Structures are given as C-alpha cells and as structure tokens.
CSV table of C-alpha atoms and ligand atoms in Angstrom, one decimal:
chain,number,residue,atom,x,y,z
A,1,UNK,CA,-2.4,-7.0,29.8
A,2,UNK,CA,-5.9,-8.3,30.3
A,3,UNK,CA,-6.9,-9.5,26.9
A,4,UNK,CA,-10.3,-10.8,27.9
A,5,UNK,CA,-12.2,-7.5,28.2
A,6,UNK,CA,-11.3,-5.8,24.9
A,7,UNK,CA,-11.9,-6.8,21.3
A,8,UNK,CA,-9.6,-8.0,18.6
A,9,UNK,CA,-9.4,-6.7,15.0
A,10,UNK,CA,-7.5,-7.9,12.0
A,11,UNK,CA,-5.7,-5.3,10.0
A,12,UNK,CA,-4.5,-6.0,6.4
A,13,UNK,CA,-2.1,-3.0,6.6
A,14,UNK,CA,-1.4,-2.5,2.9
A,15,UNK,CA,1.1,-0.2,1.3
A,16,UNK,CA,-1.7,1.6,-0.5
A,17,UNK,CA,-4.9,0.2,0.9
A,18,UNK,CA,-5.8,-1.1,4.4
A,19,UNK,CA,-8.7,-3.4,5.3
A,20,UNK,CA,-9.9,-3.9,8.9
A,21,UNK,CA,-11.9,-6.9,9.9
A,22,UNK,CA,-13.7,-8.1,13.0
A,23,UNK,CA,-14.7,-11.7,13.7
A,24,UNK,CA,-18.3,-11.9,15.0
A,25,UNK,CA,-18.2,-14.1,18.0
A,26,UNK,CA,-21.5,-15.9,17.4
A,27,UNK,CA,-21.2,-16.8,13.7
A,28,UNK,CA,-17.4,-16.8,13.5
A,29,UNK,CA,-17.8,-14.7,10.4
A,30,UNK,CA,-15.3,-12.1,9.4
A,31,UNK,CA,-16.9,-8.7,8.8
A,32,UNK,CA,-15.1,-5.7,7.3
A,33,UNK,CA,-15.3,-2.5,9.2
A,34,UNK,CA,-15.7,0.9,7.4
A,35,UNK,CA,-13.7,4.0,7.9
A,36,UNK,CA,-15.4,7.2,6.5
A,37,UNK,CA,-18.0,4.8,4.9
A,38,UNK,CA,-15.4,2.8,3.0
A,39,UNK,CA,-14.1,-0.8,3.5
A,40,UNK,CA,-11.0,-0.1,1.4
A,41,UNK,CA,-9.1,2.5,3.4
A,42,UNK,CA,-6.3,4.4,1.5
A,43,UNK,CA,-3.1,4.0,3.6
A,44,UNK,CA,-2.3,7.7,3.7
A,45,UNK,CA,-2.2,10.5,6.3
A,46,UNK,CA,-3.1,14.1,5.9
A,47,UNK,CA,-2.0,16.7,8.4
A,48,UNK,CA,-4.0,19.9,9.1
A,49,UNK,CA,-1.5,20.6,11.8
A,50,UNK,CA,1.2,18.6,13.5
A,51,UNK,CA,-1.3,17.3,16.0
A,52,UNK,CA,-4.4,17.1,13.9
A,53,UNK,CA,-4.6,14.6,11.1
A,54,UNK,CA,-6.9,12.3,9.1
A,55,UNK,CA,-6.4,9.1,7.2
A,56,UNK,CA,-8.2,7.2,4.3
A,57,UNK,CA,-10.2,8.7,1.5
A,58,UNK,CA,-10.6,12.2,3.0
A,59,UNK,CA,-6.8,12.3,3.5
A,60,UNK,CA,-6.3,11.3,-0.1
A,61,UNK,CA,-8.6,14.1,-1.2
A,62,UNK,CA,-6.7,16.6,1.0
A,63,UNK,CA,-3.4,15.5,-0.5
A,64,UNK,CA,-4.5,16.3,-4.0
A,65,UNK,CA,-4.8,20.0,-2.9
A,66,UNK,CA,-2.0,20.1,-0.3
A,67,UNK,CA,0.6,17.5,-1.4
A,68,UNK,CA,3.2,18.6,1.2
A,69,UNK,CA,0.7,17.8,4.0
A,70,UNK,CA,0.3,14.2,3.0
A,71,UNK,CA,2.1,10.9,3.6
A,72,UNK,CA,1.8,7.8,1.5
A,73,UNK,CA,3.6,4.5,1.2
A,74,UNK,CA,4.9,4.5,4.8
A,75,UNK,CA,5.0,0.7,4.9
A,76,UNK,CA,7.6,0.7,2.1
A,77,UNK,CA,10.0,2.7,4.2
A,78,UNK,CA,9.6,0.9,7.5
A,79,UNK,CA,13.0,-0.9,7.3
A,80,UNK,CA,15.0,2.3,6.4
A,81,UNK,CA,16.3,3.9,9.6
A,82,UNK,CA,17.2,7.1,7.8
A,83,UNK,CA,13.9,7.7,6.1
A,84,UNK,CA,12.0,10.9,7.1
A,85,UNK,CA,9.0,12.6,5.7
A,86,UNK,CA,9.5,16.4,5.6
A,87,UNK,CA,6.0,17.7,6.4
A,88,UNK,CA,4.3,21.0,5.9
A,89,UNK,CA,0.8,20.8,7.4
A,90,UNK,CA,-2.0,22.9,6.0
A,91,UNK,CA,-1.6,25.4,8.9
A,92,UNK,CA,2.1,25.8,8.0
A,93,UNK,CA,3.5,23.5,10.8
A,94,UNK,CA,6.9,22.1,9.6
A,95,UNK,CA,8.0,18.8,11.1
A,96,UNK,CA,9.7,15.5,10.3
A,97,UNK,CA,7.9,12.1,10.5
A,98,UNK,CA,9.6,8.7,10.6
A,99,UNK,CA,7.7,5.9,8.8
A,100,UNK,CA,7.0,4.0,12.1
A,101,UNK,CA,5.6,7.2,13.6
A,102,UNK,CA,3.3,7.5,10.5
A,103,UNK,CA,2.3,3.9,11.0
A,104,UNK,CA,1.5,4.6,14.6
A,105,UNK,CA,-0.6,7.7,13.8
A,106,UNK,CA,-2.4,5.7,11.1
A,107,UNK,CA,-3.2,2.9,13.5
A,108,UNK,CA,-4.3,5.3,16.2
A,109,UNK,CA,-7.1,6.6,13.9
A,110,UNK,CA,-8.0,3.1,12.9
A,111,UNK,CA,-8.4,2.0,16.5
A,112,UNK,CA,-10.4,5.1,17.6
A,113,UNK,CA,-12.7,4.9,14.6
A,114,UNK,CA,-13.3,1.2,14.8
A,115,UNK,CA,-14.0,1.4,18.5
A,116,UNK,CA,-16.8,3.9,17.5
A,117,UNK,CA,-18.0,1.6,14.8
A,118,UNK,CA,-18.2,-1.3,17.3
A,119,UNK,CA,-19.9,0.9,19.8
A,120,UNK,CA,-22.6,1.7,17.2
A,121,UNK,CA,-23.0,-2.0,16.4
A,122,UNK,CA,-22.9,-3.4,20.0
A,123,UNK,CA,-23.8,-0.4,22.2
A,124,UNK,CA,-22.3,-0.7,25.6
A,125,UNK,CA,-21.0,-4.1,24.7
A,126,UNK,CA,-18.7,-2.5,22.0
A,127,UNK,CA,-15.8,-2.1,24.3
A,128,UNK,CA,-12.3,-1.1,23.6
A,129,UNK,CA,-10.0,-2.7,21.0
A,130,UNK,CA,-6.9,-3.9,22.7
A,131,UNK,CA,-5.7,-6.7,20.3
A,132,UNK,CA,-4.8,-6.8,16.7
A,133,UNK,CA,-3.6,-9.3,14.1
A,134,UNK,CA,-1.7,-7.4,11.5
A,135,UNK,CA,-0.8,-9.0,8.2
A,136,UNK,CA,2.7,-8.5,6.7
A,137,UNK,CA,4.3,-9.7,3.5
A,138,UNK,CA,5.9,-13.2,3.5
A,139,UNK,CA,9.3,-11.6,2.8
A,140,UNK,CA,8.9,-8.5,5.0
A,141,UNK,CA,12.3,-7.6,6.6
A,142,UNK,CA,12.7,-8.4,10.3
A,143,UNK,CA,13.3,-4.8,11.2
A,144,UNK,CA,10.1,-3.7,9.3
A,145,UNK,CA,8.2,-6.4,11.3
A,146,UNK,CA,9.6,-5.0,14.5
A,147,UNK,CA,8.6,-1.4,13.7
A,148,UNK,CA,5.1,-2.5,12.7
A,149,UNK,CA,4.8,-4.3,16.1
A,150,UNK,CA,6.2,-1.3,18.0
A,151,UNK,CA,3.8,1.1,16.2
A,152,UNK,CA,0.8,-1.1,17.2
A,153,UNK,CA,2.0,-1.5,20.8
A,154,UNK,CA,2.5,2.3,21.1
A,155,UNK,CA,-1.3,2.5,20.3
A,156,UNK,CA,-2.0,0.2,23.2
A,157,UNK,CA,-2.5,-2.9,21.1
A,158,UNK,CA,-1.4,-6.4,22.0
A,159,UNK,CA,-0.3,-7.4,18.5
A,160,UNK,CA,0.4,-10.6,16.5
A,161,UNK,CA,1.8,-10.6,13.0
A,162,UNK,CA,0.6,-13.1,10.3
A,163,UNK,CA,1.7,-13.7,6.8
A,164,UNK,CA,-0.3,-11.9,4.1
A,165,UNK,CA,-0.5,-14.8,1.6
A,166,UNK,CA,-1.7,-17.3,4.3
A,167,UNK,CA,-4.3,-14.8,5.4
A,168,UNK,CA,-5.4,-14.4,1.7
A,169,UNK,CA,-5.7,-18.2,1.3
A,170,UNK,CA,-7.7,-18.5,4.6
A,171,UNK,CA,-10.0,-15.8,3.4
A,172,UNK,CA,-10.4,-17.4,0.0
A,173,UNK,CA,-11.2,-20.8,1.5
A,174,UNK,CA,-14.0,-19.3,3.6
A,175,UNK,CA,-15.8,-18.4,0.4
A,176,UNK,CA,-14.7,-21.2,-2.0
A,177,UNK,CA,-15.2,-24.3,0.2
A,178,UNK,CA,-14.6,-26.8,-2.6
A,179,UNK,CA,-10.9,-26.3,-1.9
A,180,UNK,CA,-11.3,-26.3,1.9
A,181,UNK,CA,-10.2,-29.9,2.3
A,182,UNK,CA,-7.1,-31.4,3.7
A,183,UNK,CA,-4.4,-31.8,1.1
A,184,UNK,CA,-5.6,-29.0,-1.2
A,185,UNK,CA,-2.7,-26.9,-2.6
A,186,UNK,CA,-3.3,-23.2,-3.1
A,187,UNK,CA,-1.0,-20.7,-4.8
A,188,UNK,CA,-1.4,-17.1,-3.8
A,189,UNK,CA,-0.2,-14.5,-6.3
A,190,UNK,CA,-0.2,-11.1,-4.5
A,191,UNK,CA,0.9,-8.3,-6.7
A,192,UNK,CA,0.3,-5.5,-4.1
A,193,UNK,CA,0.9,-1.8,-4.0
A,194,UNK,CA,4.4,-2.1,-2.4
A,195,UNK,CA,5.4,-5.8,-2.6
A,196,UNK,CA,5.1,-8.9,-4.7
A,197,UNK,CA,4.5,-12.1,-2.8
A,198,UNK,CA,3.9,-15.6,-4.1
A,199,UNK,CA,3.1,-18.4,-1.7
A,200,UNK,CA,2.2,-22.1,-2.0
A,201,UNK,CA,0.2,-23.3,1.0
A,202,UNK,CA,-1.4,-26.6,1.7
A,203,UNK,CA,-4.5,-27.2,3.7
A,204,UNK,CA,-3.8,-29.4,6.7
A,205,UNK,CA,-6.6,-30.9,8.9
A,206,UNK,CA,-6.6,-27.9,11.2
A,207,UNK,CA,-4.6,-25.1,9.6
A,208,UNK,CA,-2.7,-24.0,6.5
A,209,UNK,CA,1.0,-25.0,6.0
A,210,UNK,CA,3.3,-22.7,4.1
A,211,UNK,CA,5.2,-25.0,1.6
A,212,UNK,CA,7.2,-22.4,-0.3
A,213,UNK,CA,7.3,-18.6,-0.6
A,214,UNK,CA,8.9,-16.2,-2.9
A,215,UNK,CA,8.7,-12.5,-3.6
A,216,UNK,CA,10.3,-9.2,-4.2
A,217,UNK,CA,9.8,-6.2,-1.9
A,218,UNK,CA,10.4,-3.7,-4.7
A,219,UNK,CA,8.2,-5.3,-7.4
A,220,UNK,CA,4.8,-3.8,-7.1
A,221,UNK,CA,2.0,-1.6,-8.3
A,222,UNK,CA,4.0,1.4,-7.1
A,223,UNK,CA,6.9,0.3,-9.3
A,224,UNK,CA,4.5,0.1,-12.3
A,225,UNK,CA,3.3,3.6,-11.4
A,226,UNK,CA,7.0,4.7,-11.3
A,227,UNK,CA,7.5,3.5,-14.8
A,228,UNK,CA,4.7,5.8,-15.9
A,229,UNK,CA,6.1,8.7,-13.8
A,230,UNK,CA,9.5,8.3,-15.5
A,231,UNK,CA,7.8,8.4,-18.9
A,232,UNK,CA,5.8,11.6,-18.0
A,233,UNK,CA,8.9,13.3,-16.5
A,234,UNK,CA,10.7,12.8,-19.8
A,235,UNK,CA,7.7,14.3,-21.8
A,236,UNK,CA,7.4,17.2,-19.4
A,237,UNK,CA,11.2,18.0,-19.5
A,238,UNK,CA,11.0,18.0,-23.3
A,239,UNK,CA,7.9,20.2,-23.4
A,240,UNK,CA,9.2,22.9,-21.1
A,241,UNK,CA,12.9,22.5,-21.7
A,242,UNK,CA,13.6,21.9,-18.0
A,243,UNK,CA,15.5,19.2,-16.0
A,244,UNK,CA,14.1,17.7,-12.9
A,245,UNK,CA,16.7,16.9,-10.2
A,246,UNK,CA,18.0,13.4,-10.8
A,247,UNK,CA,19.3,12.6,-7.2
A,248,UNK,CA,19.5,14.0,-3.7
A,249,UNK,CA,22.6,16.1,-4.5
A,250,UNK,CA,20.9,17.9,-7.3
A,251,UNK,CA,17.8,18.4,-5.1
A,252,UNK,CA,20.1,19.9,-2.4
A,253,UNK,CA,21.2,22.5,-5.0
A,254,UNK,CA,17.7,24.0,-5.3
A,255,UNK,CA,16.5,26.9,-3.1
A,256,UNK,CA,13.5,26.3,-0.8
A,257,UNK,CA,10.9,27.6,-3.4
A,258,UNK,CA,12.3,25.4,-6.1
A,259,UNK,CA,12.1,22.4,-3.7
A,260,UNK,CA,8.5,23.1,-2.9
A,261,UNK,CA,7.7,23.5,-6.7
A,262,UNK,CA,9.5,20.2,-7.4
A,263,UNK,CA,7.7,18.3,-4.6
A,264,UNK,CA,4.3,19.5,-5.5
A,265,UNK,CA,4.9,18.7,-9.2
A,266,UNK,CA,6.1,15.2,-8.3
A,267,UNK,CA,3.0,14.6,-6.2
A,268,UNK,CA,0.8,15.7,-9.1
A,269,UNK,CA,2.7,13.6,-11.6
A,270,UNK,CA,2.6,10.5,-9.3
A,271,UNK,CA,-1.1,10.8,-8.5
A,272,UNK,CA,-2.0,11.1,-12.2
A,273,UNK,CA,0.5,8.4,-13.3
A,274,UNK,CA,-1.2,6.0,-10.8
A,275,UNK,CA,-4.6,7.0,-12.1
A,276,UNK,CA,-3.5,6.5,-15.7
A,277,UNK,CA,-2.1,3.1,-14.9
A,278,UNK,CA,-5.4,2.0,-13.2
A,279,UNK,CA,-7.5,3.3,-16.2
A,280,UNK,CA,-5.4,1.2,-18.6
A,281,UNK,CA,-6.6,-2.0,-17.0
A,282,UNK,CA,-10.0,-1.3,-18.6
A,283,UNK,CA,-9.3,1.1,-21.5
A,284,UNK,CA,-6.9,1.1,-24.4
A,285,UNK,CA,-5.8,4.8,-23.8
A,286,UNK,CA,-5.7,7.2,-20.9
A,287,UNK,CA,-5.5,11.0,-20.9
A,288,UNK,CA,-5.1,13.4,-17.9
A,289,UNK,CA,-4.5,17.1,-17.5
A,290,UNK,CA,-1.7,17.7,-15.0
A,291,UNK,CA,-1.7,21.0,-13.0
A,292,UNK,CA,2.1,21.8,-12.8
A,293,UNK,CA,4.1,24.8,-11.7
A,294,UNK,CA,7.0,25.5,-14.0
A,295,UNK,CA,9.5,28.2,-13.0
A,296,UNK,CA,6.8,29.7,-10.7
A,297,UNK,CA,4.1,29.7,-13.3
A,298,UNK,CA,1.0,27.4,-13.4
A,299,UNK,CA,0.9,25.2,-16.5
A,300,UNK,CA,-1.5,22.5,-17.7
A,301,UNK,CA,0.2,19.5,-19.2
A,302,UNK,CA,-1.9,17.1,-21.3
A,303,UNK,CA,-0.6,13.6,-20.6
A,304,UNK,CA,-1.4,10.6,-22.9
A,305,UNK,CA,-0.5,6.9,-22.7
A,306,UNK,CA,-1.7,4.0,-24.7
A,307,UNK,CA,-2.2,0.5,-23.2
A,308,UNK,CA,0.3,-0.9,-25.7
A,309,UNK,CA,3.1,1.5,-24.7
A,310,UNK,CA,2.3,0.9,-21.0
A,311,UNK,CA,2.5,-2.9,-21.5
A,312,UNK,CA,5.9,-2.5,-23.2
A,313,UNK,CA,7.1,-0.5,-20.3
A,314,UNK,CA,6.1,-3.0,-17.6
A,315,UNK,CA,6.8,-6.3,-19.5
A,316,UNK,CA,10.2,-6.9,-17.8
A,317,UNK,CA,8.5,-6.4,-14.4
A,318,UNK,CA,5.7,-8.8,-15.1
A,319,UNK,CA,8.1,-11.4,-16.6
A,320,UNK,CA,10.1,-11.1,-13.3
A,321,UNK,CA,6.9,-12.2,-11.4
A,322,UNK,CA,6.7,-15.2,-13.7
A,323,UNK,CA,10.3,-16.1,-12.9
A,324,UNK,CA,9.6,-15.9,-9.2
A,325,UNK,CA,6.5,-18.1,-9.5
A,326,UNK,CA,8.6,-20.7,-11.3
A,327,UNK,CA,11.3,-20.6,-8.6
A,328,UNK,CA,8.6,-21.0,-6.0
A,329,UNK,CA,7.0,-23.9,-7.8
A,330,UNK,CA,10.4,-25.5,-7.9
A,331,UNK,CA,10.9,-25.1,-4.2
A,332,UNK,CA,7.5,-26.7,-3.6
A,333,UNK,CA,8.4,-29.6,-5.9
A,334,UNK,CA,11.6,-30.2,-3.9
A,335,UNK,CA,9.3,-30.6,-0.9
A,336,UNK,CA,7.2,-33.2,-2.8
A,337,UNK,CA,4.4,-30.9,-3.8
A,338,UNK,CA,4.0,-31.1,-7.6
A,339,UNK,CA,0.6,-29.6,-8.2
A,340,UNK,CA,-1.4,-26.6,-7.5
A,341,UNK,CA,-5.2,-27.0,-7.2
A,342,UNK,CA,-6.1,-23.3,-7.4
A,343,UNK,CA,-4.4,-19.9,-7.9
A,344,UNK,CA,-5.7,-17.0,-5.9
A,345,UNK,CA,-4.9,-13.6,-7.3
A,346,UNK,CA,-4.9,-11.5,-4.1
B,401,LIG,N1,-7.8,-1.2,-11.7
B,401,LIG,C1,-6.5,-1.3,-11.5
B,401,LIG,N2,-5.6,-1.5,-12.4
B,401,LIG,C2,-4.3,-1.6,-12.1
B,401,LIG,N3,-3.8,-1.4,-10.9
B,401,LIG,C3,-4.7,-1.2,-9.9
B,401,LIG,C4,-6.1,-1.1,-10.1
B,401,LIG,N4,-6.7,-0.9,-8.9
B,401,LIG,C5,-5.7,-0.8,-8.0
B,401,LIG,N5,-4.5,-1.0,-8.6
B,401,LIG,C6,-3.1,-1.0,-8.0
B,401,LIG,O1,-3.0,-2.0,-7.0
B,401,LIG,C7,-2.1,-1.6,-6.0
B,401,LIG,C8,-2.8,-1.9,-4.7
B,401,LIG,O2,-3.0,-3.2,-4.6
B,401,LIG,P1,-3.3,-3.8,-3.1
B,401,LIG,O3,-4.5,-3.1,-2.5
B,401,LIG,O4,-3.4,-5.3,-3.3
B,401,LIG,O5,-1.9,-3.4,-2.4
B,401,LIG,P2,-1.7,-3.2,-0.9
B,401,LIG,O6,-2.3,-4.3,-0.1
B,401,LIG,O7,-2.0,-1.8,-0.5
B,401,LIG,O8,-0.1,-3.3,-0.8
B,401,LIG,P3,0.9,-4.4,-0.2
B,401,LIG,O9,0.2,-5.7,0.0
B,401,LIG,O10,2.0,-4.6,-1.3
B,401,LIG,O11,1.5,-3.8,1.0
B,401,LIG,C9,-1.8,-0.1,-6.3
B,401,LIG,O12,-0.5,0.0,-6.9
B,401,LIG,C10,-2.9,0.3,-7.2
B,401,LIG,O13,-2.5,1.4,-8.0
B,402,LIG,MG1,-1.7,-6.3,0.3
C-alpha cells in the first residue's frame, strides 16, 4: 500500500469511550478530532437497519429508546469466538453481529467522519485516511489484538497497535514536561471501562521503555457497574416478586416476548446503574426512576443507592487493583527500578 498519500490517525479504542487524534505535521502537536461535535466518542453502535447505523453520542441516545438495536462493549468480547450480538434494528431487521464485525463497523464510521473533518480543516489537502495507530491494553489477549487489526484492515487501514499505558505516559509527558527527562519513572494506573492496566515505564533518551506491567481484563468500570446491576436486580425481584433468569439455560426457557422483555429491562437497569455509579463520584446519594416492563406491564421502579453502600460493594475490586500495583512495583524492583517519580491516573 502506498502510505505516503494518505493521512494517519491515532485511535484510543476504549471499551466505553474512543478518542481519535491527528498529529499536525508542522507543529507535531496531537489534536483530537470530533465526532458529532464530541471529542469523547461513546464506543457504541445503533442500527436503524442492518445496513444503516450510527456510532457515538447519537447512537447512545438511540439505544436508550431502542435497546435491542444497540451494541456496547464490543472490545470486551473480541477474544471470544462464540460471542454474537442478537440485533433487532429499529426497522425490524434481525441479524447477528460478531464483536470484530462491530469493531469494523465502528471504525468505518470513524474513518469516514474523520476524513470529512480533515477535509474541512485542510480543504483539498485533507486527503484520505489510510493508516491508523490503535491503542490496546497492555494485557490484551493475542487473539483480540489480531481481530482488532483485522477489523481495521477490513476498513482499508494500514494498522499498527501500541500499548495503552505507554500511549498515556507519552501523552502526559507532552503536557508535564518536568518529567520528560531521561531516567524519569512513570506509573500509569488505568482503570478503564473494560480493563485495568498498570504499567511502569521509564523515559529513555529517545523513547519510553516498559519496565513492568500488570493488569486484569475483567477488573474495570463495567465490573463496578455490574455490582450495582446485581444490587438493583435483587431489589427489583423483591419488589415485584419475580425472578430474572440466572444463566443461559434459564434464558432459553423463556418465550420470545419474555426474552425481549428481559433484554430491554437489562439494558434499562445497566444504563441507570452506570449513571448512578458515575453520580456517586461527586454526590453521597443517587436516585433514578427505571422504566421497566414487568409481565408485559410498564412499571416505574425508584432506585436508590448511597455512596457508602456503593463503596462497600466495590471495596474488594479496588483492593485487587492495589494488589496488582504492588505486584507490578515488585517486578520493577527486580529489574532495578525502585522508585516512581509520578503516577498518572489515565
Ligand atoms: N464520573 C465518573 N465516576 C465514576 N466512573 C466514571 C465516571 N466517568 C466515567 N466513568 C467510568 O469510567 C469508565 C470509562 O473509562 P475510560 O474512558 O478510561 O475507559 P475506556 O478507555 O473506554 O475503556 P478501556 O480502556 O478499559 O478499554 C466507564 O466504566 C465509566 O462508567
Ligand atoms: Mg482506555
């Protein structure tokens, strides 16, 4: 492929949020590109039909109304060969979507939209985007890396993968230059939507060297949301004297209307649980009205959670991140690095 004519973008392809950047040739400065006016692009897809879809904040808004037409968290399922999304688009199209196909459809929109953005900025010089650097977690499974690459190649991109913590440290050093000196040791603590990564990197004369990494691909913001989901399910089951299916076998026993009811309730519970979790970062209490369908009838369930109860729920998860940090510090120490100059919370 001729890589000299097109442009290159960097994609922080997050489980929940994606950021796309472009390095300006003259200044060498990294600029974030917007999708639908936003730099933080929700990593979700929303299907009006099988062949017509949107991503980002508009997709997120659509999913709140038509949960069965939406896809979220596709990055988390990239290494699972069996995983399929059962889609019902707004127009009634039924189809299955594999996570790497969702990734490809997401990236297609990114590339098309960002080409338009570059065209606006540079006019005829905008050109096509034919290369991308995509960040992946330090502990991303090999098969998930392969599927990410394939999804990008299927969009016509020549792609390179790079480690998320190293990219975060590079980004940090551009703004906080006092640590941008050979020998400086940076710890990146990245508690993301889908993975937890910790990485100790050291600035070398010309690059960053990864000294030690640790992480857990199931410890994440989504896991904390799931803790709230489990709490809400319990309260809902008590209130309406019902039982949600506990596994795939129990789900199989439901008829198609009950499955649709269950899936739309779960989407409503998940969306609100996530919101309540985020509110509790700044407030001591959170309250939401959930629009549920119970045995075919609409019900409004008033959900409440205090910060204290939430912190009790997630304490073991947060303690686990502390254990992983300590193990990673030990690994670095075995390589002769016994100090950290700065901790970056990514
Ligand atoms: N104010 C907040 N309080 C608590 N959690 C928040 C807040 N804002 C966002 N989050 C959570 O942070 C997570 C997203 O973080 P981030 O954008 O770093 O992840 P990501 O890059 O999409 O995922 P990953 O890097 O794991 O693939 C989500 O779980 C989201 O709910
Ligand atoms: Mg991330």
